[in-house]
mmCIF file of C-alpha atoms in Angstrom:
data_model
loop_
_atom_site.group_PDB
_atom_site.id
_atom_site.type_symbol
_atom_site.label_atom_id
_atom_site.label_comp_id
_atom_site.label_asym_id
_atom_site.label_seq_id
_atom_site.Cartn_x
_atom_site.Cartn_y
_atom_site.Cartn_z
ATOM 1 C CA ALA A 1 -0.022 -0.010 0.021
ATOM 2 C CA GLN A 2 1.136 3.499 -0.727
ATOM 3 C CA SER A 3 2.198 5.517 2.295
ATOM 4 C CA VAL A 4 3.984 8.681 3.281
ATOM 5 C CA THR A 5 6.103 9.045 6.427
ATOM 6 C CA GLN A 6 7.170 12.252 7.980
ATOM 7 C CA PRO A 7 9.468 11.152 10.854
ATOM 8 C CA ASP A 8 9.509 14.469 12.699
ATOM 9 C CA ILE A 9 6.236 15.562 14.391
ATOM 10 C CA HIS A 10 7.727 18.974 15.114
ATOM 11 C CA ILE A 11 10.951 20.864 14.544
ATOM 12 C CA THR A 12 12.262 24.104 16.009
ATOM 13 C CA VAL A 13 14.677 26.221 14.003
ATOM 14 C CA SER A 14 16.198 29.612 14.748
ATOM 15 C CA GLU A 15 15.321 32.441 12.361
ATOM 16 C CA GLY A 16 17.956 32.619 9.641
ATOM 17 C CA ALA A 17 19.039 29.040 10.065
ATOM 18 C CA SER A 18 18.661 26.380 7.401
ATOM 19 C CA LEU A 19 15.795 23.946 7.379
ATOM 20 C CA GLU A 20 15.331 20.331 6.209
ATOM 21 C CA LEU A 21 12.054 18.452 6.608
ATOM 22 C CA ARG A 22 12.107 14.781 5.957
ATOM 23 C CA CYS A 23 9.717 12.714 3.922
ATOM 24 C CA ASN A 24 9.862 9.054 2.969
ATOM 25 C CA TYR A 25 7.357 7.357 0.711
ATOM 26 C CA SER A 26 6.370 3.822 -0.156
ATOM 27 C CA TYR A 27 5.136 3.374 -3.673
ATOM 28 C CA GLY A 28 5.676 0.737 -6.275
ATOM 29 C CA ALA A 29 5.843 2.914 -9.352
ATOM 30 C CA THR A 30 7.166 6.312 -10.299
ATOM 31 C CA PRO A 31 5.848 8.589 -7.627
ATOM 32 C CA TYR A 32 4.271 11.974 -8.031
ATOM 33 C CA LEU A 33 5.361 13.938 -4.955
ATOM 34 C CA PHE A 34 4.182 17.138 -3.370
ATOM 35 C CA TRP A 35 4.910 19.378 -0.446
ATOM 36 C CA TYR A 36 2.086 21.555 1.019
ATOM 37 C CA VAL A 37 2.151 24.188 3.806
ATOM 38 C CA GLN A 38 -0.744 24.885 6.115
ATOM 39 C CA SER A 39 -0.735 28.029 8.261
ATOM 40 C CA PRO A 40 -3.090 28.262 11.249
ATOM 41 C CA GLY A 41 -6.684 28.756 10.143
ATOM 42 C CA GLN A 42 -5.708 28.418 6.485
ATOM 43 C CA GLY A 43 -6.122 25.791 3.866
ATOM 44 C CA LEU A 44 -3.188 23.886 2.377
ATOM 45 C CA GLN A 45 -1.018 25.669 -0.143
ATOM 46 C CA LEU A 46 1.144 23.834 -2.668
ATOM 47 C CA LEU A 47 4.882 24.636 -2.263
ATOM 48 C CA LEU A 48 6.277 22.401 -5.004
ATOM 49 C CA LYS A 49 5.719 19.133 -6.835
ATOM 50 C CA TYR A 50 7.836 16.546 -8.627
ATOM 51 C CA PHE A 51 6.706 14.474 -11.576
ATOM 52 C CA SER A 52 9.900 13.605 -13.479
ATOM 53 C CA GLY A 53 13.128 15.071 -14.732
ATOM 54 C CA ASP A 54 15.486 17.092 -12.602
ATOM 55 C CA THR A 55 15.430 15.690 -9.106
ATOM 56 C CA LEU A 56 15.964 19.070 -7.525
ATOM 57 C CA VAL A 57 12.702 20.971 -7.568
ATOM 58 C CA GLN A 58 12.302 24.660 -6.848
ATOM 59 C CA GLY A 59 9.120 25.951 -5.242
ATOM 60 C CA ILE A 60 7.527 29.068 -3.899
ATOM 61 C CA LYS A 61 8.713 31.057 -0.881
ATOM 62 C CA GLY A 62 12.357 29.977 -1.333
ATOM 63 C CA PHE A 63 11.700 26.256 -0.780
ATOM 64 C CA GLU A 64 13.258 23.403 -2.706
ATOM 65 C CA ALA A 65 13.083 19.633 -2.484
ATOM 66 C CA GLU A 66 15.194 16.803 -3.699
ATOM 67 C CA PHE A 67 13.901 13.454 -4.932
ATOM 68 C CA LYS A 68 16.153 10.518 -4.126
ATOM 69 C CA ARG A 69 14.860 7.293 -5.580
ATOM 70 C CA SER A 70 17.472 5.186 -3.901
ATOM 71 C CA GLN A 71 16.368 6.448 -0.442
ATOM 72 C CA SER A 72 12.646 6.771 -1.289
ATOM 73 C CA SER A 73 12.886 10.332 0.026
ATOM 74 C CA PHE A 74 11.667 13.740 -0.978
ATOM 75 C CA ASN A 75 13.111 16.137 1.645
ATOM 76 C CA LEU A 76 12.125 19.799 1.782
ATOM 77 C CA ARG A 77 14.804 22.434 2.325
ATOM 78 C CA LYS A 78 15.186 26.137 2.798
ATOM 79 C CA PRO A 79 18.544 27.876 3.280
ATOM 80 C CA SER A 80 17.344 30.608 5.626
ATOM 81 C CA VAL A 81 14.089 30.371 7.605
ATOM 82 C CA HIS A 82 11.901 33.375 8.298
ATOM 83 C CA TRP A 83 9.502 33.743 11.215
ATOM 84 C CA SER A 84 6.599 33.647 8.736
ATOM 85 C CA ASP A 85 7.589 30.089 7.762
ATOM 86 C CA ALA A 86 6.154 28.745 11.030
ATOM 87 C CA ALA A 87 3.419 26.409 9.940
ATOM 88 C CA GLU A 88 2.554 22.770 9.368
ATOM 89 C CA TYR A 89 4.169 21.078 6.389
ATOM 90 C CA PHE A 90 2.707 18.074 4.598
ATOM 91 C CA CYS A 91 4.411 15.716 2.200
ATOM 92 C CA ALA A 92 2.114 13.872 -0.173
ATOM 93 C CA VAL A 93 2.237 11.260 -2.909
ATOM 94 C CA ALA A 94 -0.302 10.851 -5.705
ATOM 95 C CA LYS A 95 -1.271 7.494 -7.027
ATOM 96 C CA GLY A 96 -3.430 6.305 -9.906
ATOM 97 C CA THR A 97 -3.751 7.059 -13.556
ATOM 98 C CA GLY A 98 -6.146 9.608 -15.055
ATOM 99 C CA GLY A 99 -7.983 10.614 -11.881
ATOM 100 C CA PHE A 100 -5.639 10.327 -8.974
ATOM 101 C CA LYS A 101 -5.750 10.188 -5.228
ATOM 102 C CA THR A 102 -3.371 12.147 -3.001
ATOM 103 C CA ILE A 103 -2.028 10.432 0.117
ATOM 104 C CA PHE A 104 -0.798 12.840 2.808
ATOM 105 C CA GLY A 105 1.726 12.317 5.516
ATOM 106 C CA ALA A 106 0.852 13.256 9.089
ATOM 107 C CA GLY A 107 2.688 16.539 8.853
ATOM 108 C CA THR A 108 5.622 18.242 10.527
ATOM 109 C CA ARG A 109 5.002 21.390 12.592
ATOM 110 C CA LEU A 110 7.767 23.983 12.228
ATOM 111 C CA PHE A 111 8.449 26.392 15.048
ATOM 112 C CA VAL A 112 10.753 29.366 14.430
ATOM 113 C CA LYS A 113 12.484 31.001 17.323
ATOM 114 C CA ALA A 114 13.918 34.499 17.265
ATOM 115 C CA GLU B 1 -9.526 35.832 -8.099
ATOM 116 C CA ALA B 2 -11.506 34.428 -5.203
ATOM 117 C CA GLY B 3 -10.244 31.235 -3.695
ATOM 118 C CA VAL B 4 -12.208 28.224 -2.499
ATOM 119 C CA VAL B 5 -14.916 29.371 -0.142
ATOM 120 C CA GLN B 6 -16.262 27.232 2.716
ATOM 121 C CA SER B 7 -18.925 27.816 5.274
ATOM 122 C CA PRO B 8 -19.395 27.707 8.105
ATOM 123 C CA ARG B 9 -15.848 28.039 9.451
ATOM 124 C CA TYR B 10 -16.743 26.487 12.784
ATOM 125 C CA LYS B 11 -19.578 24.286 13.929
ATOM 126 C CA ILE B 12 -20.407 22.750 17.320
ATOM 127 C CA ILE B 13 -23.172 20.210 17.540
ATOM 128 C CA GLU B 14 -24.471 17.492 19.905
ATOM 129 C CA LYS B 15 -23.968 13.920 18.809
ATOM 130 C CA LYS B 16 -26.775 12.427 16.742
ATOM 131 C CA GLN B 17 -27.553 15.821 15.273
ATOM 132 C CA PRO B 18 -27.267 16.534 11.518
ATOM 133 C CA VAL B 19 -24.720 18.933 10.088
ATOM 134 C CA ALA B 20 -23.928 20.269 6.619
ATOM 135 C CA PHE B 21 -20.955 21.970 5.084
ATOM 136 C CA TRP B 22 -20.873 24.060 1.975
ATOM 137 C CA CYS B 23 -18.120 24.656 -0.567
ATOM 138 C CA ASN B 24 -17.860 26.999 -3.538
ATOM 139 C CA PRO B 25 -14.824 26.095 -5.704
ATOM 140 C CA ILE B 26 -12.745 28.413 -7.805
ATOM 141 C CA SER B 27 -14.661 29.520 -10.869
ATOM 142 C CA GLY B 28 -14.076 27.151 -13.799
ATOM 143 C CA HIS B 29 -12.647 24.283 -11.712
ATOM 144 C CA ASN B 30 -14.257 21.058 -12.831
ATOM 145 C CA THR B 31 -12.786 18.830 -10.061
ATOM 146 C CA LEU B 32 -13.916 19.196 -6.462
ATOM 147 C CA TYR B 33 -12.593 17.274 -3.448
ATOM 148 C CA TRP B 34 -13.799 16.857 0.113
ATOM 149 C CA TYR B 35 -11.164 15.865 2.670
ATOM 150 C CA ARG B 36 -11.310 15.146 6.359
ATOM 151 C CA GLN B 37 -8.348 16.167 8.568
ATOM 152 C CA ASN B 38 -8.222 14.628 11.997
ATOM 153 C CA LEU B 39 -6.152 16.297 14.717
ATOM 154 C CA GLY B 40 -2.468 15.705 14.163
ATOM 155 C CA GLN B 41 -3.002 13.998 10.798
ATOM 156 C CA GLY B 42 -2.906 14.943 7.136
ATOM 157 C CA PRO B 43 -6.062 15.281 5.055
ATOM 158 C CA GLU B 44 -7.831 12.095 3.868
ATOM 159 C CA LEU B 45 -9.945 12.141 0.760
ATOM 160 C CA LEU B 46 -13.640 11.476 1.269
ATOM 161 C CA ILE B 47 -14.992 12.118 -2.174
ATOM 162 C CA ARG B 48 -13.962 13.564 -5.511
ATOM 163 C CA TYR B 49 -16.236 15.055 -8.157
ATOM 164 C CA GLU B 50 -15.682 15.575 -11.845
ATOM 165 C CA ASN B 51 -18.359 18.185 -12.679
ATOM 166 C CA GLU B 52 -21.494 16.773 -11.004
ATOM 167 C CA GLU B 53 -20.359 13.139 -11.023
ATOM 168 C CA ALA B 54 -18.823 11.517 -7.948
ATOM 169 C CA VAL B 55 -15.911 9.566 -9.422
ATOM 170 C CA ASP B 56 -14.231 8.436 -6.190
ATOM 171 C CA ASP B 57 -16.283 8.060 -2.983
ATOM 172 C CA SER B 58 -14.592 4.878 -1.695
ATOM 173 C CA GLN B 59 -13.576 6.527 1.579
ATOM 174 C CA LEU B 60 -16.941 8.172 2.285
ATOM 175 C CA PRO B 61 -18.818 6.467 5.143
ATOM 176 C CA LYS B 62 -22.008 6.079 3.237
ATOM 177 C CA ASP B 63 -24.191 5.096 6.187
ATOM 178 C CA ARG B 64 -24.004 8.598 7.658
ATOM 179 C CA PHE B 65 -22.242 10.778 5.132
ATOM 180 C CA SER B 66 -23.652 12.140 1.857
ATOM 181 C CA ALA B 67 -22.501 14.711 -0.665
ATOM 182 C CA GLU B 68 -23.858 16.433 -3.694
ATOM 183 C CA ARG B 69 -22.633 18.770 -6.338
ATOM 184 C CA LEU B 70 -25.667 19.915 -8.233
ATOM 185 C CA LYS B 71 -24.975 21.692 -11.502
ATOM 186 C CA GLY B 72 -21.306 20.912 -11.136
ATOM 187 C CA VAL B 73 -20.406 24.007 -9.176
ATOM 188 C CA ASP B 74 -20.802 24.308 -5.440
ATOM 189 C CA SER B 75 -21.080 21.253 -3.223
ATOM 190 C CA THR B 76 -22.598 20.233 0.114
ATOM 191 C CA LEU B 77 -21.282 17.590 2.466
ATOM 192 C CA LYS B 78 -23.755 16.267 5.087
ATOM 193 C CA ILE B 79 -23.402 14.086 8.150
ATOM 194 C CA GLN B 80 -26.515 12.533 9.682
ATOM 195 C CA PRO B 81 -26.372 11.602 12.487
ATOM 196 C CA ALA B 82 -23.055 12.952 13.690
ATOM 197 C CA GLU B 83 -20.855 10.878 16.042
ATOM 198 C CA LEU B 84 -18.164 11.926 18.470
ATOM 199 C CA GLY B 85 -15.520 10.544 16.097
ATOM 200 C CA ASP B 86 -16.624 12.901 13.362
ATOM 201 C CA SER B 87 -14.922 15.812 15.083
ATOM 202 C CA ALA B 88 -12.339 17.031 12.572
ATOM 203 C CA VAL B 89 -11.610 19.720 10.022
ATOM 204 C CA TYR B 90 -13.443 19.247 6.727
ATOM 205 C CA LEU B 91 -11.520 20.634 3.805
ATOM 206 C CA CYS B 92 -12.773 21.361 0.341
ATOM 207 C CA ALA B 93 -10.404 21.684 -2.605
ATOM 208 C CA SER B 94 -10.782 22.286 -6.334
ATOM 209 C CA SER B 95 -8.631 21.902 -9.448
ATOM 210 C CA LEU B 96 -9.070 22.580 -13.143
ATOM 211 C CA GLY B 97 -8.797 18.888 -14.005
ATOM 212 C CA GLN B 98 -8.104 15.591 -12.335
ATOM 213 C CA GLY B 99 -4.569 14.954 -13.566
ATOM 214 C CA PHE B 100 -1.342 14.943 -11.660
ATOM 215 C CA ALA B 101 -0.395 18.304 -13.082
ATOM 216 C CA ASP B 102 -3.586 19.963 -11.854
ATOM 217 C CA THR B 103 -2.862 21.898 -8.672
ATOM 218 C CA GLN B 104 -5.419 21.461 -5.879
ATOM 219 C CA TYR B 105 -6.478 24.694 -4.241
ATOM 220 C CA PHE B 106 -7.774 24.309 -0.697
ATOM 221 C CA GLY B 107 -10.339 26.280 1.243
ATOM 222 C CA PRO B 108 -9.779 27.193 4.913
ATOM 223 C CA GLY B 109 -11.930 24.319 6.128
ATOM 224 C CA THR B 110 -14.781 23.834 8.529
ATOM 225 C CA ARG B 111 -13.837 22.797 12.071
ATOM 226 C CA LEU B 112 -16.507 20.450 13.401
ATOM 227 C CA THR B 113 -16.785 19.649 17.093
ATOM 228 C CA VAL B 114 -19.250 16.974 18.134
ATOM 229 C CA LEU B 115 -20.139 16.950 21.858
#
């Protein structure tokens, strides 16, 4: 069965420091991978997605993610965190052909300290 | 451009009572999704519509949940009767199409508390 694991329930990072959020997936075929961010009281917003090609994907708000097939990982990174990045981050994998279903991880809550 | 609109934002009800949530997707978006997000979890798909047709409702508890998307625009999700375990955030999302390349845009959700 397809699944997404985010090993860290929460992470605290100092403002200006670098960030890496981990995501591991289990899927038998070529995965379609996503990272979403959810701020308090807001809906989810797509940060970036990977379908094929270059394994380093650039997204919005200065985020990037790297797909590593050998490690079944799709980690999210940002070189310098801002206080406004504090939110919940969800990794997701899409399965199916034609109409697809998105499977979300449990999320990682990011705290940013001054 | 207006985003996905959901109402109400919050709802508190007693168990066994009915409840309904409303969603208005982004104009022109043919695909509409309802998700449930339990506390500390990611969203889980309940039902997906292509225009007015429900094309994936495999995760919808059909004994108590129902949904409709008349005229292929806005949608209503209903629970009758509600149970304590239904307390969650119900998210609506929409996309232009149903392919991998079609970005899903999420509404702010309705937070349901069942007492």
